[in-house]
PDB file of C-alpha atoms in Angstrom:
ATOM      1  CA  UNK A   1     171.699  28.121 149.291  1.00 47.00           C
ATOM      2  CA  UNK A   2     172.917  27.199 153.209  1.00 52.00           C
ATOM      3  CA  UNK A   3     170.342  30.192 153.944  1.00 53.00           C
ATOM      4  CA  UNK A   4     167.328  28.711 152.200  1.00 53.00           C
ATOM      5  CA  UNK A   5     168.584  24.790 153.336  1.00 48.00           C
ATOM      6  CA  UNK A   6     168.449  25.462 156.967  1.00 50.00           C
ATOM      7  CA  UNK A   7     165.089  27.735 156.649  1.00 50.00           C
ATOM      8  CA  UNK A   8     163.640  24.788 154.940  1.00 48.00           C
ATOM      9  CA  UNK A   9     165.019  21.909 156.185  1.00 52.00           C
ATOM     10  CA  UNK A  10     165.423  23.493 160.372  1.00 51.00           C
ATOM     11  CA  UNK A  11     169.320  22.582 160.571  1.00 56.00           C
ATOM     12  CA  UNK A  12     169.087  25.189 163.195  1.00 60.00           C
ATOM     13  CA  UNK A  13     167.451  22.715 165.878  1.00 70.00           C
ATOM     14  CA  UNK A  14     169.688  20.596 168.383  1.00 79.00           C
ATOM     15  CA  UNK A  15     169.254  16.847 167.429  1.00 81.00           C
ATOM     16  CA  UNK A  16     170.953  13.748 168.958  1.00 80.00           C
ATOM     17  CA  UNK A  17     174.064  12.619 167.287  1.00 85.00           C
ATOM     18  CA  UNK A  18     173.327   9.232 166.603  1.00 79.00           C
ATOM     19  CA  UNK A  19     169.640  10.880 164.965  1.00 80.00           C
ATOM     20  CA  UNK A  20     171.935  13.300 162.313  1.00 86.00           C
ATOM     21  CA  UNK A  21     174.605  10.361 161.696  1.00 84.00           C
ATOM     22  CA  UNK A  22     171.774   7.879 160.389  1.00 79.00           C
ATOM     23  CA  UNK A  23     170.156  10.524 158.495  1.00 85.00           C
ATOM     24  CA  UNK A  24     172.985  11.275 156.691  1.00 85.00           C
ATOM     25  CA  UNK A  25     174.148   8.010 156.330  1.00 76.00           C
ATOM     26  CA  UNK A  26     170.805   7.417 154.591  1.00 78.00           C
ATOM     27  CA  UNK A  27     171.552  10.217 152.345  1.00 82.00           C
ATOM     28  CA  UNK A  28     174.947   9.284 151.543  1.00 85.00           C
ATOM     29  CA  UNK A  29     175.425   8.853 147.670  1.00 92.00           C
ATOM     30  CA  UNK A  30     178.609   6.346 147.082  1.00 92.00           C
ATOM     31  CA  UNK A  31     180.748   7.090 144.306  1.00 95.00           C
ATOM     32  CA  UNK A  32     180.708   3.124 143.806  1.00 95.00           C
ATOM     33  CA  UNK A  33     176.804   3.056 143.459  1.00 95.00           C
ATOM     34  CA  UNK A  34     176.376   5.794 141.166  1.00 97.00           C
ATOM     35  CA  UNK A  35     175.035   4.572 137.687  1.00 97.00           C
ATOM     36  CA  UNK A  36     174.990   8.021 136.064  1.00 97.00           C
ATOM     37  CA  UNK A  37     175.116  11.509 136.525  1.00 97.00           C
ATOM     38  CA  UNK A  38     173.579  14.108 134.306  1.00 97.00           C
ATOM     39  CA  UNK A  39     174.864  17.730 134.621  1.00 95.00           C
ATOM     40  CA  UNK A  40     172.690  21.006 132.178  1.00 94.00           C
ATOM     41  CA  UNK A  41     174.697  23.290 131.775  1.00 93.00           C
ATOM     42  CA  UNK A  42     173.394  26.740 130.510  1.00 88.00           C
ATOM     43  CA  UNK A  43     175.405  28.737 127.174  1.00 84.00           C
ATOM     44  CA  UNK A  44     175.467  31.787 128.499  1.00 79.00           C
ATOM     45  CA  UNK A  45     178.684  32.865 127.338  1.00 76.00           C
ATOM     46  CA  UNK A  46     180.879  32.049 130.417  1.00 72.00           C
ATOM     47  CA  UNK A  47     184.079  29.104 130.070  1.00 78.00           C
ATOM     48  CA  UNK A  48     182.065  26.173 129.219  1.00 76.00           C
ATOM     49  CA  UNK A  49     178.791  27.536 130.370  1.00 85.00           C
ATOM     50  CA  UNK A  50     177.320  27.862 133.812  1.00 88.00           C
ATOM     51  CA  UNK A  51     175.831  24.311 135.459  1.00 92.00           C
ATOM     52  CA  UNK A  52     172.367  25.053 136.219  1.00 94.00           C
ATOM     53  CA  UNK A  53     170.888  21.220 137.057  1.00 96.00           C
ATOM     54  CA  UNK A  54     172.478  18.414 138.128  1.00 96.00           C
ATOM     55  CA  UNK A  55     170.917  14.845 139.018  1.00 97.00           C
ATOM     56  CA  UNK A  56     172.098  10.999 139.775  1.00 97.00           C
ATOM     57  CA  UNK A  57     170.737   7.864 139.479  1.00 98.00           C
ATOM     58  CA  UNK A  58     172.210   5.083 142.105  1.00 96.00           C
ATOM     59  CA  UNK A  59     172.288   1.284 142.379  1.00 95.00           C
ATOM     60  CA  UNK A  60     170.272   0.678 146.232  1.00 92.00           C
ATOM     61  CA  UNK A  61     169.489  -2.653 146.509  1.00 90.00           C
ATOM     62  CA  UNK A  62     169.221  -3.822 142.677  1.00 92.00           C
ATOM     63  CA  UNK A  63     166.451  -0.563 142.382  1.00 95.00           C
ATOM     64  CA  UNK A  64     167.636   2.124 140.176  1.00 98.00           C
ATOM     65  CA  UNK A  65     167.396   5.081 142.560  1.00 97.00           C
ATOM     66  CA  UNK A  66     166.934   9.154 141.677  1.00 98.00           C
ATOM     67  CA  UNK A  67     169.385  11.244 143.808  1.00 96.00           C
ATOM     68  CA  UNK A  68     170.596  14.788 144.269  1.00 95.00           C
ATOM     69  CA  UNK A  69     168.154  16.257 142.035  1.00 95.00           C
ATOM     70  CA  UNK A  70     169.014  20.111 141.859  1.00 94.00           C
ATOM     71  CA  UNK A  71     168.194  22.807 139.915  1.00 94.00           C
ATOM     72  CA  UNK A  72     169.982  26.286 140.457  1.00 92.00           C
ATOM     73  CA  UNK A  73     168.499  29.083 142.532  1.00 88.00           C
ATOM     74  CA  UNK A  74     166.675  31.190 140.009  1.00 86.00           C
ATOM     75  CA  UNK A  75     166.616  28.483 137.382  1.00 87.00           C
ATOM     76  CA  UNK A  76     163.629  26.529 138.678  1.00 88.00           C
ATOM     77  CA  UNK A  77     160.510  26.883 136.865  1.00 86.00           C
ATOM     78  CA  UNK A  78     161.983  26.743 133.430  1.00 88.00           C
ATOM     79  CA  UNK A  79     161.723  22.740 132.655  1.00 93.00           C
ATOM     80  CA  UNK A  80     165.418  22.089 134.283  1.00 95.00           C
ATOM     81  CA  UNK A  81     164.176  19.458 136.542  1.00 95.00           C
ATOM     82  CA  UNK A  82     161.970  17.912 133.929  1.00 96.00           C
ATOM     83  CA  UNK A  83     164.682  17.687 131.192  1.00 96.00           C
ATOM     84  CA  UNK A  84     166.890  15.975 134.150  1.00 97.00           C
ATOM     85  CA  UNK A  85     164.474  13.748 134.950  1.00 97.00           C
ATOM     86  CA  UNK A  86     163.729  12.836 131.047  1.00 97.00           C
ATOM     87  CA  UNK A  87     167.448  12.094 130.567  1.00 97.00           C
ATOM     88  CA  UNK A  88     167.454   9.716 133.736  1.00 97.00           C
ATOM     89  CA  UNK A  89     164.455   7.885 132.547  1.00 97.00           C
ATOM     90  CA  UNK A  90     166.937   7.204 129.073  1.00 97.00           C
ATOM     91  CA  UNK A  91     169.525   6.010 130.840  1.00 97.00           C
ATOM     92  CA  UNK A  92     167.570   3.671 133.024  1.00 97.00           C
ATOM     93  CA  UNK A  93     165.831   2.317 130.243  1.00 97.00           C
ATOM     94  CA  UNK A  94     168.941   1.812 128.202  1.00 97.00           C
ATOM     95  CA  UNK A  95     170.248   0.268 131.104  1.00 96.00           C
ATOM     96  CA  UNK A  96     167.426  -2.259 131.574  1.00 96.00           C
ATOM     97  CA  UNK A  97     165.697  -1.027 135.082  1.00 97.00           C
ATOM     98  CA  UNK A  98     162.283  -1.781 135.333  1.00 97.00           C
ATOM     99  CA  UNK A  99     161.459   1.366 137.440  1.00 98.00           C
ATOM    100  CA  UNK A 100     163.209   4.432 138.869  1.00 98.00           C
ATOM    101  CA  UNK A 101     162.278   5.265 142.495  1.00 98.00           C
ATOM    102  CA  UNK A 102     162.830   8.320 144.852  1.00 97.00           C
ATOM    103  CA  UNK A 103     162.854   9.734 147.954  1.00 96.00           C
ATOM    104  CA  UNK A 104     161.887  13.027 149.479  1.00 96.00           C
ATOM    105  CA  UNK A 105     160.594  14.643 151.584  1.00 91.00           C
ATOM    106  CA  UNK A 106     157.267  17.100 153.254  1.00 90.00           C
ATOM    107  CA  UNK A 107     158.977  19.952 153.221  1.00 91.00           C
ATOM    108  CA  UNK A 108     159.784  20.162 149.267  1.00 91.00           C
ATOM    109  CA  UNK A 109     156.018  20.785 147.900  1.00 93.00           C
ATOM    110  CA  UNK A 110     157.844  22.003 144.889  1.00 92.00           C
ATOM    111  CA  UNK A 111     159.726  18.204 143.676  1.00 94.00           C
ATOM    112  CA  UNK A 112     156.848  16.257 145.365  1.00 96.00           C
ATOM    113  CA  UNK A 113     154.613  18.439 142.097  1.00 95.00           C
ATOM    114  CA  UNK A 114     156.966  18.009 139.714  1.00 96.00           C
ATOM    115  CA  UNK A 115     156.909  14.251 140.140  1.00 97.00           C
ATOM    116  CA  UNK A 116     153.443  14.113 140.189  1.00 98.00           C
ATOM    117  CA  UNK A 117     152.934  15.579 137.290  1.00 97.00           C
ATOM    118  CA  UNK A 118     155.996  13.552 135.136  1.00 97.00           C
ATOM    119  CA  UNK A 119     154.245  10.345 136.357  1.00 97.00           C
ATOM    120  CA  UNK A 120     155.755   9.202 139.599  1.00 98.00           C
ATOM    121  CA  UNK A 121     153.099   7.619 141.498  1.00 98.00           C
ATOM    122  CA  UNK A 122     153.617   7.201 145.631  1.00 98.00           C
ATOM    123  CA  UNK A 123     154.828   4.266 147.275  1.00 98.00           C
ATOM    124  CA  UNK A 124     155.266   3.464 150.746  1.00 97.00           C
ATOM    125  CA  UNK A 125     158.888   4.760 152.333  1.00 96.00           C
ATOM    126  CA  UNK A 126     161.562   2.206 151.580  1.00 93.00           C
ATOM    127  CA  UNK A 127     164.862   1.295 153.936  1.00 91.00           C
ATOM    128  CA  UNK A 128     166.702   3.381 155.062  1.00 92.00           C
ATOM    129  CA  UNK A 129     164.187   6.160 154.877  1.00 91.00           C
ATOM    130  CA  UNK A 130     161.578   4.746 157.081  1.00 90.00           C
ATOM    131  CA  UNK A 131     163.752   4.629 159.963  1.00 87.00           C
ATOM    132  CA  UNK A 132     165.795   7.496 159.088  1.00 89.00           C
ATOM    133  CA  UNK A 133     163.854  10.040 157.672  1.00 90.00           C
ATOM    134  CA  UNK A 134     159.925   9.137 158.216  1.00 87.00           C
ATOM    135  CA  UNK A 135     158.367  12.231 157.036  1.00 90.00           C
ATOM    136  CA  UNK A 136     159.890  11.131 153.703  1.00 94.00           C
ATOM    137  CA  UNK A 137     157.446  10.991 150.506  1.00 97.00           C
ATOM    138  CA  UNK A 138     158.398   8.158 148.267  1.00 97.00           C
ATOM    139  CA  UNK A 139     157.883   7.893 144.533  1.00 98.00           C
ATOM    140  CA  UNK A 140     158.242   5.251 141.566  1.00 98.00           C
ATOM    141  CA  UNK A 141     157.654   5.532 137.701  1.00 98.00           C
ATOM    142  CA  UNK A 142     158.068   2.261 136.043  1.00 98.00           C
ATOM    143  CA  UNK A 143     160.234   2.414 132.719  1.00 95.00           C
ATOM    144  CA  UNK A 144     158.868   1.210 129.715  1.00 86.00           C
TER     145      UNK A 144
END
């Protein structure tokens, strides 16, 4: 995965420090602000199975907020992301949120279509992302 993150993502170009610290600062997930966390785990035989997807939903400024969405390397494609998505449209509905929202970013054509086609609709970048990360490409689905 480090191979494909810095391919994708060009970790391998010099940036200013101060740049990379509020980047990740911005992508910083608190344990304190995490509402839930839902884990798939695939039966494939092995010690409690093998985890396969993995996504978070986070308290940022009174918005419920989708985080860490992840779906294993040769896993993708077969409904993973959707059935993580599904589960943390439940829990924000049993938890009373109006909407989820989400950030990410131009060079993941692959999430930006899967949220698309689930029903996020684009909204303008939100703090921190607009200073942080401007390329960003953000999202909301209201929860009914």
């Amino acid at each position: 995965m480090d191979a494909e993150m810095t391919v994708r993502y060009h970790r391998d170009v010099v940036e200013p420090v101060a740049v990379v610290e509020a980047r990740n600062a911005a992508l910083t997930v608190h344990p304190s602000n995490v509402l839930a966390t839902v884990l798939v785990v695939a039966d494939d035989g092995a010690d409690g199975g093998t985890p396969v997807g993995h996504a978070l939903v986070q308290s940022r400024d009174g918005e419920w907020e989708v985080k860490r969405v992840i779906v294993a390397d040769g896993q993708r494609g077969r409904g993973i992301g959707r059935l993580l998505m599904a589960e943390l449209e439940t829990v924000a509905r049993e938890g009373g949120a109006s909407r989820l929202i989400l950030q990410t970013g131009d060079r993941q054509p692959d999430a930006v279509a899967l949220y698309e086609k689930i029903g996020f609709t684009r909204i303008p970048t939100y703090e921190p992302y607009v200073t942080t990360i401007p390329q960003s490409i953000c999202f909301e689905k209201p929860i009914v």
